mmCIF file of C-alpha atoms and ligand atoms in Angstrom:
data_model
loop_
_atom_site.group_PDB
_atom_site.id
_atom_site.type_symbol
_atom_site.label_atom_id
_atom_site.label_comp_id
_atom_site.label_asym_id
_atom_site.label_seq_id
_atom_site.Cartn_x
_atom_site.Cartn_y
_atom_site.Cartn_z
ATOM 1 C CA MET A 1 236.653 57.190 146.969
ATOM 2 C CA SER A 2 235.343 56.294 150.359
ATOM 3 C CA ASP A 3 235.915 52.563 149.718
ATOM 4 C CA ARG A 4 238.263 51.480 152.670
ATOM 5 C CA THR A 5 238.259 47.782 151.362
ATOM 6 C CA ILE A 6 241.716 46.318 151.484
ATOM 7 C CA PRO A 7 241.764 42.985 149.403
ATOM 8 C CA ARG A 8 242.066 40.099 152.044
ATOM 9 C CA LEU A 9 244.791 38.325 150.326
ATOM 10 C CA GLY A 10 247.772 40.363 149.004
ATOM 11 C CA LEU A 11 251.152 39.619 147.637
ATOM 12 C CA GLY A 12 254.384 40.266 149.827
ATOM 13 C CA THR A 13 257.033 41.433 147.359
ATOM 14 C CA PHE A 14 260.093 41.442 149.608
ATOM 15 C CA GLY A 15 262.848 39.758 147.516
ATOM 16 C CA ARG A 16 261.272 40.272 144.248
ATOM 17 C CA THR A 17 263.840 42.534 142.744
ATOM 18 C CA GLY A 18 265.076 43.038 139.401
ATOM 19 C CA ASP A 19 263.996 41.288 136.167
ATOM 20 C CA GLN A 20 263.573 38.135 137.972
ATOM 21 C CA GLY A 21 261.097 39.980 140.421
ATOM 22 C CA VAL A 22 259.152 41.390 137.506
ATOM 23 C CA ALA A 23 258.669 37.899 136.070
ATOM 24 C CA ALA A 24 257.637 36.392 139.464
ATOM 25 C CA LEU A 25 255.211 39.387 139.890
ATOM 26 C CA LEU A 26 253.663 38.765 136.474
ATOM 27 C CA LYS A 27 253.229 35.133 137.280
ATOM 28 C CA ALA A 28 251.431 36.111 140.462
ATOM 29 C CA ILE A 29 249.238 38.678 138.641
ATOM 30 C CA GLU A 30 248.382 35.869 136.041
ATOM 31 C CA ILE A 31 247.423 33.677 139.088
ATOM 32 C CA GLY A 32 245.171 36.256 140.280
ATOM 33 C CA TYR A 33 246.942 38.437 142.891
ATOM 34 C CA ARG A 34 245.861 42.114 142.486
ATOM 35 C CA HIS A 35 246.982 43.614 146.049
ATOM 36 C CA LEU A 36 250.696 44.137 145.894
ATOM 37 C CA ASP A 37 252.579 45.170 148.916
ATOM 38 C CA THR A 38 255.965 46.989 148.449
ATOM 39 C CA ALA A 39 258.003 49.483 150.424
ATOM 40 C CA GLN A 40 260.799 52.201 149.757
ATOM 41 C CA SER A 41 263.222 49.841 151.599
ATOM 42 C CA TYR A 42 262.437 46.680 149.532
ATOM 43 C CA ASN A 43 263.856 47.750 146.037
ATOM 44 C CA THR A 44 260.601 46.321 144.625
ATOM 45 C CA GLU A 45 258.659 49.614 143.873
ATOM 46 C CA ARG A 46 260.091 49.519 140.420
ATOM 47 C CA PRO A 47 259.386 45.932 139.538
ATOM 48 C CA VAL A 48 255.773 46.094 140.991
ATOM 49 C CA GLY A 49 255.072 49.036 138.562
ATOM 50 C CA GLU A 50 256.727 47.452 135.769
ATOM 51 C CA ALA A 51 254.512 44.117 136.326
ATOM 52 C CA MET A 52 251.434 46.131 136.515
ATOM 53 C CA ARG A 53 252.129 47.875 133.265
ATOM 54 C CA ARG A 54 253.288 44.690 131.442
ATOM 55 C CA SER A 55 250.214 42.838 132.782
ATOM 56 C CA GLY A 56 247.995 44.563 130.408
ATOM 57 C CA LEU A 57 245.408 45.205 133.231
ATOM 58 C CA LYS A 58 244.011 48.501 134.262
ATOM 59 C CA ARG A 59 245.600 50.642 137.160
ATOM 60 C CA GLY A 60 242.125 50.400 138.690
ATOM 61 C CA ASP A 61 242.564 46.723 138.910
ATOM 62 C CA PHE A 62 245.375 46.893 141.385
ATOM 63 C CA PHE A 63 245.731 47.608 145.014
ATOM 64 C CA VAL A 64 249.099 49.026 145.687
ATOM 65 C CA THR A 65 250.692 49.663 149.153
ATOM 66 C CA THR A 66 253.939 51.154 149.755
ATOM 67 C CA LYS A 67 255.663 52.321 153.023
ATOM 68 C CA VAL A 68 257.596 55.288 154.014
ATOM 69 C CA ALA A 69 261.039 54.039 155.376
ATOM 70 C CA ASP A 70 261.831 55.058 158.995
ATOM 71 C CA THR A 71 265.054 56.867 157.941
ATOM 72 C CA ARG A 72 262.695 59.270 155.790
ATOM 73 C CA LEU A 73 260.212 60.348 158.503
ATOM 74 C CA ASP A 74 261.532 63.803 158.896
ATOM 75 C CA SER A 75 259.783 66.653 157.360
ATOM 76 C CA ALA A 76 262.635 67.356 154.848
ATOM 77 C CA GLN A 77 262.485 63.862 153.384
ATOM 78 C CA PHE A 78 258.950 62.636 153.886
ATOM 79 C CA MET A 79 257.015 64.147 151.127
ATOM 80 C CA PRO A 80 259.878 63.969 148.646
ATOM 81 C CA SER A 81 260.282 60.125 149.440
ATOM 82 C CA VAL A 82 256.572 59.618 148.764
ATOM 83 C CA ARG A 83 256.587 61.412 145.536
ATOM 84 C CA ALA A 84 259.852 59.472 144.454
ATOM 85 C CA SER A 85 257.791 56.249 145.312
ATOM 86 C CA LEU A 86 254.966 57.329 142.935
ATOM 87 C CA ASP A 87 257.605 58.071 140.272
ATOM 88 C CA THR A 88 259.393 54.824 140.638
ATOM 89 C CA ILE A 89 256.078 52.716 140.844
ATOM 90 C CA GLY A 90 254.936 54.910 137.867
ATOM 91 C CA VAL A 91 251.425 55.764 139.387
ATOM 92 C CA ASP A 92 249.931 59.077 140.461
ATOM 93 C CA GLN A 93 248.545 57.672 143.744
ATOM 94 C CA VAL A 94 249.029 54.487 145.739
ATOM 95 C CA ASP A 95 246.006 52.822 147.305
ATOM 96 C CA LEU A 96 247.563 52.617 150.640
ATOM 97 C CA LEU A 97 250.604 54.486 152.290
ATOM 98 C CA LEU A 98 252.014 53.230 155.527
ATOM 99 C CA ILE A 99 254.564 54.459 157.899
ATOM 100 C CA HIS A 100 256.938 51.479 157.933
ATOM 101 C CA TRP A 101 258.124 51.678 161.491
ATOM 102 C CA PRO A 102 257.614 54.313 164.141
ATOM 103 C CA SER A 103 260.621 56.546 164.634
ATOM 104 C CA HIS A 104 263.030 54.884 167.117
ATOM 105 C CA ARG A 105 263.276 56.788 170.382
ATOM 106 C CA ASP A 106 261.060 59.517 168.862
ATOM 107 C CA MET A 107 263.984 60.824 166.838
ATOM 108 C CA VAL A 108 261.534 62.337 164.766
ATOM 109 C CA PRO A 109 258.551 63.540 166.725
ATOM 110 C CA PHE A 110 255.505 61.494 166.355
ATOM 111 C CA GLU A 111 253.126 64.423 165.526
ATOM 112 C CA ASP A 112 255.483 65.386 162.653
ATOM 113 C CA TYR A 113 255.322 62.344 160.677
ATOM 114 C CA MET A 114 251.761 61.309 161.501
ATOM 115 C CA SER A 115 250.625 64.874 160.253
ATOM 116 C CA ALA A 116 252.772 64.279 156.983
ATOM 117 C CA LEU A 117 250.984 61.101 156.396
ATOM 118 C CA VAL A 118 247.716 62.728 156.587
ATOM 119 C CA GLU A 119 249.004 65.647 154.333
ATOM 120 C CA ALA A 120 250.171 63.031 151.793
ATOM 121 C CA GLN A 121 246.735 61.624 151.573
ATOM 122 C CA GLN A 122 245.219 65.192 151.189
ATOM 123 C CA ARG A 123 247.447 65.987 148.435
ATOM 124 C CA GLY A 124 246.179 62.823 146.678
ATOM 125 C CA TYR A 125 249.525 60.767 146.956
ATOM 126 C CA ALA A 126 247.593 57.998 148.837
ATOM 127 C CA ARG A 127 243.916 56.977 148.719
ATOM 128 C CA LEU A 128 244.034 55.287 152.097
ATOM 129 C CA ILE A 129 246.674 55.710 154.794
ATOM 130 C CA GLY A 130 247.816 53.342 157.660
ATOM 131 C CA VAL A 131 250.782 52.276 159.935
ATOM 132 C CA SER A 132 253.040 49.328 160.322
ATOM 133 C CA ASN A 133 254.637 47.876 163.442
ATOM 134 C CA TYR A 134 252.333 49.814 165.813
ATOM 135 C CA PRO A 135 251.668 48.640 169.262
ATOM 136 C CA ILE A 136 248.366 49.740 170.993
ATOM 137 C CA ALA A 137 249.967 52.626 172.836
ATOM 138 C CA LEU A 138 250.919 54.203 169.399
ATOM 139 C CA LEU A 139 247.657 53.391 167.942
ATOM 140 C CA GLU A 140 245.891 55.143 170.654
ATOM 141 C CA LYS A 141 248.231 58.022 170.210
ATOM 142 C CA ALA A 142 247.728 58.229 166.369
ATOM 143 C CA ARG A 143 243.909 58.157 166.875
ATOM 144 C CA ALA A 144 243.792 61.004 169.424
ATOM 145 C CA LEU A 145 246.076 62.939 167.031
ATOM 146 C CA ILE A 146 244.523 62.289 163.532
ATOM 147 C CA GLY A 147 241.031 60.779 164.477
ATOM 148 C CA GLY A 148 239.770 57.550 165.156
ATOM 149 C CA ASP A 149 238.745 56.661 161.495
ATOM 150 C CA ALA A 150 241.922 57.970 159.758
ATOM 151 C CA LEU A 151 243.816 54.581 159.559
ATOM 152 C CA ALA A 152 242.905 51.704 157.299
ATOM 153 C CA THR A 153 245.271 49.198 158.714
ATOM 154 C CA ASN A 154 248.219 48.426 160.911
ATOM 155 C CA GLN A 155 250.570 45.902 159.367
ATOM 156 C CA VAL A 156 252.335 43.675 161.873
ATOM 157 C CA GLU A 157 253.891 40.291 162.122
ATOM 158 C CA ILE A 158 251.090 37.748 162.659
ATOM 159 C CA HIS A 159 251.090 34.009 162.016
ATOM 160 C CA PRO A 160 249.811 30.920 163.883
ATOM 161 C CA TYR A 161 252.857 30.921 166.159
ATOM 162 C CA LEU A 162 252.396 34.775 167.043
ATOM 163 C CA GLN A 163 248.676 35.507 167.162
ATOM 164 C CA SER A 164 249.012 38.631 169.118
ATOM 165 C CA PRO A 165 245.765 38.179 171.224
ATOM 166 C CA LYS A 166 246.050 41.685 173.075
ATOM 167 C CA LEU A 167 246.637 43.717 169.821
ATOM 168 C CA THR A 168 243.970 41.681 167.872
ATOM 169 C CA ALA A 169 241.332 42.333 170.886
ATOM 170 C CA TYR A 170 242.155 45.992 170.708
ATOM 171 C CA VAL A 171 241.943 46.485 166.926
ATOM 172 C CA ARG A 172 238.656 44.596 166.884
ATOM 173 C CA GLN A 173 237.060 46.815 169.452
ATOM 174 C CA ILE A 174 238.042 50.003 167.367
ATOM 175 C CA GLY A 175 237.266 48.327 163.925
ATOM 176 C CA LEU A 176 240.921 48.546 162.642
ATOM 177 C CA PRO A 177 241.882 45.520 160.433
ATOM 178 C CA LEU A 178 245.513 44.147 160.909
ATOM 179 C CA THR A 179 247.505 43.188 157.931
ATOM 180 C CA ALA A 180 249.540 40.079 158.751
ATOM 181 C CA TYR A 181 253.057 40.092 157.405
ATOM 182 C CA GLN A 182 255.210 36.961 157.536
ATOM 183 C CA PRO A 183 251.820 35.046 157.726
ATOM 184 C CA LEU A 184 253.700 31.829 157.001
ATOM 185 C CA ALA A 185 256.419 32.674 159.620
ATOM 186 C CA LYS A 186 258.592 32.648 156.546
ATOM 187 C CA GLY A 187 257.629 29.099 155.698
ATOM 188 C CA GLU A 188 258.169 27.743 159.077
ATOM 189 C CA VAL A 189 254.500 26.838 159.594
ATOM 190 C CA ALA A 190 254.757 24.280 156.789
ATOM 191 C CA ASN A 191 255.903 21.520 158.813
ATOM 192 C CA ASP A 192 253.326 21.975 161.688
ATOM 193 C CA PRO A 193 251.703 18.730 162.598
ATOM 194 C CA VAL A 194 248.438 20.246 163.629
ATOM 195 C CA LEU A 195 248.088 22.229 160.484
ATOM 196 C CA MET A 196 249.175 19.309 158.380
ATOM 197 C CA ARG A 197 246.330 17.188 159.737
ATOM 198 C CA ILE A 198 243.760 19.981 159.076
ATOM 199 C CA ALA A 199 245.314 20.484 155.684
ATOM 200 C CA GLY A 200 244.943 16.705 154.697
ATOM 201 C CA LYS A 201 241.387 16.870 155.736
ATOM 202 C CA HIS A 202 240.667 19.831 153.390
ATOM 203 C CA GLY A 203 242.947 18.531 150.684
ATOM 204 C CA VAL A 204 245.028 21.655 150.509
ATOM 205 C CA THR A 205 248.511 22.945 151.480
ATOM 206 C CA VAL A 206 249.462 23.708 155.132
ATOM 207 C CA ALA A 207 250.265 27.258 154.116
ATOM 208 C CA ALA A 208 246.664 27.606 152.751
ATOM 209 C CA ILE A 209 245.326 26.562 156.211
ATOM 210 C CA ALA A 210 247.407 28.940 158.015
ATOM 211 C CA LEU A 211 246.344 31.815 155.547
ATOM 212 C CA ALA A 212 242.608 30.827 155.874
ATOM 213 C CA PHE A 213 242.894 30.855 159.599
ATOM 214 C CA LEU A 214 244.351 34.488 159.751
ATOM 215 C CA MET A 215 241.564 35.689 157.242
ATOM 216 C CA ALA A 216 238.749 34.082 159.313
ATOM 217 C CA GLU A 217 240.388 35.964 162.380
ATOM 218 C CA GLY A 218 239.652 39.116 160.478
ATOM 219 C CA HIS A 219 243.286 39.867 159.414
ATOM 220 C CA ILE A 220 244.425 40.683 155.672
ATOM 221 C CA VAL A 221 247.316 38.416 154.626
ATOM 222 C CA ILE A 222 250.386 39.233 152.437
ATOM 223 C CA PRO A 223 252.291 36.016 151.833
ATOM 224 C CA ALA A 224 255.272 36.054 149.591
ATOM 225 C CA SER A 225 256.676 33.432 147.212
ATOM 226 C CA GLY A 226 258.887 33.083 144.266
ATOM 227 C CA SER A 227 257.588 29.778 143.328
ATOM 228 C CA GLU A 228 254.484 29.384 141.099
ATOM 229 C CA ALA A 229 253.265 26.160 143.056
ATOM 230 C CA ASN A 230 253.365 27.997 146.358
ATOM 231 C CA LEU A 231 251.831 31.310 144.716
ATOM 232 C CA LYS A 232 248.960 29.203 143.681
ATOM 233 C CA ALA A 233 248.673 27.151 146.874
ATOM 234 C CA ASN A 234 248.547 30.459 148.816
ATOM 235 C CA PHE A 235 245.900 32.054 146.610
ATOM 236 C CA ALA A 236 243.709 28.995 147.149
ATOM 237 C CA ALA A 237 243.498 30.024 150.837
ATOM 238 C CA ARG A 238 240.565 32.368 149.859
ATOM 239 C CA THR A 239 238.207 29.333 149.361
ATOM 240 C CA VAL A 240 239.075 27.373 152.461
ATOM 241 C CA VAL A 241 236.568 27.437 155.186
ATOM 242 C CA LEU A 242 237.559 26.240 158.600
ATOM 243 C CA ASP A 243 235.003 24.946 161.284
ATOM 244 C CA ALA A 244 234.829 26.256 164.921
ATOM 245 C CA ALA A 245 236.748 23.269 166.277
ATOM 246 C CA GLU A 246 239.560 23.687 163.557
ATOM 247 C CA MET A 247 239.806 27.435 164.324
ATOM 248 C CA ALA A 248 239.941 26.661 167.968
ATOM 249 C CA GLU A 249 242.588 24.189 167.532
ATOM 250 C CA ILE A 250 244.743 26.499 165.626
ATOM 251 C CA ARG A 251 244.374 29.202 168.036
ATOM 252 C CA THR A 252 246.167 26.795 170.649
ATOM 253 C CA LEU A 253 249.273 27.122 168.337
ATOM 254 C CA ASP A 254 250.053 30.536 169.447
ATOM 255 C CA ARG A 255 253.383 30.760 171.374
ATOM 256 C CA GLY A 256 254.310 34.379 171.084
ATOM 257 C CA TYR A 257 257.190 33.477 168.577
ATOM 258 C CA ARG A 258 258.353 36.777 166.991
ATOM 259 C CA ARG A 259 260.651 36.487 164.056
ATOM 260 C CA ILE A 260 261.174 40.236 163.383
ATOM 261 C CA ASP A 261 262.279 42.127 166.447
ATOM 262 C CA PRO A 262 265.087 44.599 165.550
ATOM 263 C CA GLU A 263 266.508 47.174 167.896
ATOM 264 C CA LYS A 264 264.241 49.891 166.511
ATOM 265 C CA SER A 265 261.166 47.864 167.620
ATOM 266 C CA PRO A 266 258.743 49.632 169.881
ATOM 267 C CA ARG A 267 257.490 47.843 173.005
ATOM 268 C CA TRP A 268 255.363 45.032 171.804
ATOM 269 C CA ASP A 269 251.902 44.157 173.541
ATOM 270 C CA ASP A 270 252.228 40.329 172.847
HETATM 271 N N1 LIG B 301 256.002 45.839 157.434
HETATM 272 C C1 LIG B 301 256.934 45.219 157.866
HETATM 273 O O1 LIG B 301 257.906 45.699 158.583
HETATM 274 C C2 LIG B 301 257.245 43.943 157.170
HETATM 275 C C3 LIG B 301 258.228 43.000 157.566
HETATM 276 C C4 LIG B 301 258.368 41.759 156.860
HETATM 277 C C5 LIG B 301 257.585 41.407 155.839
HETATM 278 N N2 LIG B 301 256.694 42.284 155.248
HETATM 279 C C6 LIG B 301 255.791 42.060 154.049
HETATM 280 O O2 LIG B 301 255.224 40.859 154.411
HETATM 281 C C7 LIG B 301 255.527 40.037 153.246
HETATM 282 C C8 LIG B 301 255.496 38.610 153.575
HETATM 283 O O3 LIG B 301 256.623 38.203 154.490
HETATM 284 P P1 LIG B 301 257.822 37.327 154.115
HETATM 285 O O4 LIG B 301 258.088 37.321 152.680
HETATM 286 O O5 LIG B 301 259.078 37.806 155.019
HETATM 287 O O6 LIG B 301 257.459 36.021 154.866
HETATM 288 P P2 LIG B 301 256.201 34.845 154.619
HETATM 289 O O7 LIG B 301 255.235 35.351 153.483
HETATM 290 O O8 LIG B 301 255.833 34.424 155.793
HETATM 291 O O9 LIG B 301 257.096 33.743 154.013
HETATM 292 C C9 LIG B 301 257.861 33.663 152.755
HETATM 293 C C10 LIG B 301 258.704 32.395 152.792
HETATM 294 O O10 LIG B 301 257.872 31.306 152.820
HETATM 295 C C11 LIG B 301 257.888 30.403 151.828
HETATM 296 N N3 LIG B 301 256.742 29.947 151.281
HETATM 297 C C12 LIG B 301 255.788 30.692 150.661
HETATM 298 N N4 LIG B 301 254.626 30.017 150.372
HETATM 299 C C13 LIG B 301 254.857 28.796 150.927
HETATM 300 C C14 LIG B 301 254.105 27.731 150.895
HETATM 301 N N5 LIG B 301 252.947 27.482 150.288
HETATM 302 N N6 LIG B 301 254.749 26.431 151.484
HETATM 303 C C15 LIG B 301 256.002 26.461 151.854
HETATM 304 N N7 LIG B 301 256.651 27.683 151.930
HETATM 305 C C16 LIG B 301 256.178 28.797 151.484
HETATM 306 C C17 LIG B 301 258.645 31.231 150.697
HETATM 307 O O11 LIG B 301 259.485 30.351 149.812
HETATM 308 P P3 LIG B 301 259.402 30.217 148.349
HETATM 309 O O12 LIG B 301 259.654 31.679 147.671
HETATM 310 O O13 LIG B 301 260.182 29.072 147.949
HETATM 311 O O14 LIG B 301 257.886 29.824 148.128
HETATM 312 C C18 LIG B 301 259.480 32.340 151.424
HETATM 313 O O15 LIG B 301 260.736 31.768 151.991
HETATM 314 C C19 LIG B 301 256.857 40.480 152.594
HETATM 315 O O16 LIG B 301 257.138 40.092 151.366
HETATM 316 C C20 LIG B 301 256.569 42.099 152.896
HETATM 317 O O17 LIG B 301 255.878 42.576 151.789
HETATM 318 C C21 LIG B 301 256.336 43.623 155.903
#
């Protein structure tokens, strides 16, 4: 119950909707993926639950994350939305429940939805709780409100072109792992010459090098793919070990290139 470990390599499920989504998820599970990242807004909660059941594996073999949409943070909708997520996935509890985005311009008071998140955990709807798209200022505010150890992760955009050094330094200091979303910059890293050279040396794909780099930096990664070859290549990142010179070289690729920056974004640190 007190195990706060989040599997280092998970599967992003954005786009894996409907029957095709279930088939792709089953393929990923066959390859070995057990950590599945869904959200109320992805339309993938049902396929995730369906694939888990059809896989023949036990509920305890999986680590499932879902996220409360920023349109459901108010007190009338928050808890019913979490119960609906559990029903849709078909589980009694998710392993990790995140706030998907902080409320834009505090339309819903921060205290309200952070307290609701803790309450969802106390009710047993979530084994672990965390946040997504939170900058340092909001992490500090959350820690002051619900305690320094309450959160298990902050899920944010991180890839070789957006390494977020300020946020990364801060979370290391407080012992909070980041979960890197769009860890492949939606496939854009695949043509990087530095990563290609390192990949050639290791005899693996560029994507595997990018993911191995992020994990070596201490992050959890959740790449997505609908292709069996790419799912396998990404899963192979778990066994890639980069040396200090390779790590240093990949660190120089950071260019603060942010792909996801909607109007509702908080003020980012990097
Ligand atoms: N918390 C948030 O606000 C938030 C925001 C965005 C995403 N996320 C989560 O993060 C997950 C991952 O993000 P994402 O799906 O947007 O981006 P991503 O994982 O960086 O990239 C997925 C794209 O890269 C391609 N790709 C995957 N593996 C590849 C490989 N080995 N070589 C070349 N190309 C490859 C995929 O194409 P193929 O399908 O053809 O392989 C797909 O187009 C999402 O599914 C979601 O769960 C969270």
